[in-house]
Amino acid sequence: MEIVTSFPEGFLWGAATSAYQCEGAAEGYGKKDNQQDVINREIHDEYGYADASVASDHYHHYKEDVALMAEMGFSSYRFSINWARVLPDGVGEPNPEGVEFYHNLLHELHAHNIEPVVTMWHYDLPMALVNKYGGWGSRQIVDDFEYYACFILNEYKDEVKYWLTINEQSIVVNYIDRKNKLTNEQKFDPKFRYQANHYMNLAHARAAIAVHEIVPGGQCGAALDMAPYYPHTCDPKDILAAKNASNFKNYFYMDAYICGEYTESVLAYLKRQGLMFDIQPGDMELIKKGSECFDFLGINYYQSACVKAPTPGAARRSKQNNKIGKGGHVVYEVQPDLFEGCKNEFIGDTDFSMPIDPVGLEYVLEDINDRYHIPVMICENGFGAYDKLEKDGSIHDPYRIEYIREHIKAMKAAIANGVKLLGYNPWSAFDLLSTSNGIAKRYGFVYVDRTDDDVKECKRYRKDSFYWYKNVIATNGKNLE
Ligand code: BGP
């Protein structure tokens, strides 16, 4: 039963992208490589997926892209700044053309009354810093992240109110080798990811403090990937496994951002497993101070997860994404003595093996509100699929409409239960590179006509979901049909 019929006044309706996944113009233009440029070149060579050199060519299509957002009625747009575009060496000399690009984009958004929500870092660390000291492996990154944050905050402070420091820190930690260019030593050091996580928390805290110091009325958050962890059965051992997984994968990150402390049971587990990281005097004070500047939590919600008691002796492994786009190809995560992933028989999934669970969105929104009493913004949510461009230029994507409709219903239920939801920015405004499946796996409301092999002209076409979402926004979420 739907209790809330429409959304609060001023609710932000929009969509999201990230820089390296859509901008293109990766080589030249005064910019230098970031680690995603390099990683995506490698993915291209190994799997044949498109690399970041052209991506959706948003760099050259940004006016058209913003016009399409305005046509849908967007009141917000979440995008990220490409660190190596504005500061090619990570710190020091800026690139005037790159700095100007974001001024132009922001100008275009404001001209259409679209509120920008800007991510400082979405996986794309400048290679200059990776080569200099190993990126997130060195404490130096904390100073350099602050330098970058202060640079963009000073530059864009009059144009941007909502700032997100880091995208999906828990994903960066859990897939440390896929999201970063690591040295061999880092790759084989089991503690590395938790030390890097600590540096991310310090960097985030410095940036959050800077948002409050530099931006008049600035609001600071970070976007976390969020899945509820369900127990496989009501066997108390499975229930305990679900609690462990929630602590390890979710609360460990939220507790640091929102409360300025580390979840005790996770620290105890890391110590037991020989994975504990180094905390220097003053670090926890900084993390605490950062938490006092944390205004809202961004969540990226795609799916829920199911776990059971870990098999004794099972080796640690991360979840492996489905790379081939045929159902069933998924390898579940194992954290020894903590939990083990498994299939949830109650819910279906996409061709890319993402469980489809709108109820899970209501669950996480209410859980966050009950535990932390903090406003939330949905910064990603979406359906990746092989879309087909018909001869007449139409794209029929009923599966995406269905997915988003059910998730909006879950948002309504959560609001009815007291959740302070600021906005909805599904993934993605227009088609862009997937992190795992090239351009063939599409999420956008707007189709970008290119393939993994042929960049063509990146012409834009409106999908059926474009018209549907436009109507949802026009009725402030009242009409979902
Ligand atoms: C999130 C990332 C995005 C985006 C999305 C879809 O984790 O923040 O960058 O890509 O997932 O995932 P994928 O591209 O792998 O399908």
mmCIF file of N, CA and C and ligand atoms in Angstrom, residues 21 122-123 167-168 300 302 354 380 427 433-436 441 443, ligand 1:
data_model
loop_
_atom_site.group_PDB
_atom_site.id
_atom_site.type_symbol
_atom_site.label_atom_id
_atom_site.label_comp_id
_atom_site.label_asym_id
_atom_site.label_seq_id
_atom_site.Cartn_x
_atom_site.Cartn_y
_atom_site.Cartn_z
ATOM 1 N N GLN A 21 33.886 7.959 -17.026
ATOM 2 C CA GLN A 21 32.957 7.060 -17.713
ATOM 3 C C GLN A 21 32.196 7.752 -18.847
ATOM 4 N N HIS A 122 35.869 9.983 -8.121
ATOM 5 C CA HIS A 122 35.130 8.794 -8.556
ATOM 6 C C HIS A 122 36.127 7.854 -9.245
ATOM 7 N N TYR A 123 36.959 7.230 -8.481
ATOM 8 C CA TYR A 123 37.933 6.197 -8.920
ATOM 9 C C TYR A 123 39.137 6.687 -9.733
ATOM 10 N N ASN A 167 33.492 8.539 -3.966
ATOM 11 C CA ASN A 167 32.464 7.623 -4.439
ATOM 12 C C ASN A 167 32.778 6.192 -4.010
ATOM 13 N N GLU A 168 31.817 5.576 -3.344
ATOM 14 C CA GLU A 168 31.844 4.139 -3.024
ATOM 15 C C GLU A 168 33.157 3.666 -2.401
ATOM 16 N N ASN A 300 24.375 4.675 -3.086
ATOM 17 C CA ASN A 300 24.253 4.083 -4.411
ATOM 18 C C ASN A 300 23.624 2.711 -4.201
ATOM 19 N N TYR A 302 21.839 -0.581 -5.821
ATOM 20 C CA TYR A 302 21.501 -1.386 -7.000
ATOM 21 C C TYR A 302 20.848 -2.701 -6.610
ATOM 22 N N MET A 354 22.701 -9.023 -11.249
ATOM 23 C CA MET A 354 22.442 -8.100 -10.138
ATOM 24 C C MET A 354 21.063 -8.420 -9.586
ATOM 25 N N GLU A 380 22.925 6.959 -6.865
ATOM 26 C CA GLU A 380 22.911 6.009 -7.981
ATOM 27 C C GLU A 380 21.853 4.952 -7.694
ATOM 28 N N TRP A 427 21.403 6.147 -11.950
ATOM 29 C CA TRP A 427 22.487 5.919 -12.900
ATOM 30 C C TRP A 427 21.868 5.394 -14.170
ATOM 31 N N LEU A 433 30.352 4.464 -20.078
ATOM 32 C CA LEU A 433 31.117 3.232 -19.879
ATOM 33 C C LEU A 433 30.701 2.564 -18.589
ATOM 34 N N SER A 434 30.505 1.264 -18.653
ATOM 35 C CA SER A 434 30.310 0.503 -17.426
ATOM 36 C C SER A 434 31.688 0.272 -16.813
ATOM 37 N N THR A 435 31.725 0.058 -15.507
ATOM 38 C CA THR A 435 33.031 -0.228 -14.898
ATOM 39 C C THR A 435 33.493 -1.632 -15.266
ATOM 40 N N SER A 436 32.547 -2.468 -15.687
ATOM 41 C CA SER A 436 32.926 -3.867 -15.906
ATOM 42 C C SER A 436 32.552 -4.421 -17.278
ATOM 43 N N LYS A 441 26.760 -2.501 -21.917
ATOM 44 C CA LYS A 441 25.848 -2.534 -20.769
ATOM 45 C C LYS A 441 25.445 -1.086 -20.495
ATOM 46 N N TYR A 443 22.859 2.065 -19.049
ATOM 47 C CA TYR A 443 22.009 2.458 -17.921
ATOM 48 C C TYR A 443 21.198 3.717 -18.206
HETATM 49 C C1 BGP B 1 28.714 1.952 -9.283
HETATM 50 C C2 BGP B 1 29.705 2.995 -9.726
HETATM 51 C C3 BGP B 1 29.443 3.590 -11.057
HETATM 52 C C4 BGP B 1 28.733 2.700 -12.058
HETATM 53 C C5 BGP B 1 27.760 1.715 -11.464
HETATM 54 C C6 BGP B 1 27.302 0.595 -12.371
HETATM 55 O O1 BGP B 1 29.328 1.049 -8.428
HETATM 56 O O2 BGP B 1 29.768 4.058 -8.808
HETATM 57 O O3 BGP B 1 30.619 4.184 -11.504
HETATM 58 O O4 BGP B 1 29.498 2.241 -13.082
HETATM 59 O O5 BGP B 1 28.246 1.132 -10.290
HETATM 60 O O6 BGP B 1 28.217 -0.474 -12.362
HETATM 61 P P1 BGP B 1 28.776 -1.112 -13.681
HETATM 62 O O7 BGP B 1 29.257 0.027 -14.507
HETATM 63 O O8 BGP B 1 29.887 -2.012 -13.301
HETATM 64 O O9 BGP B 1 27.661 -1.827 -14.302
#
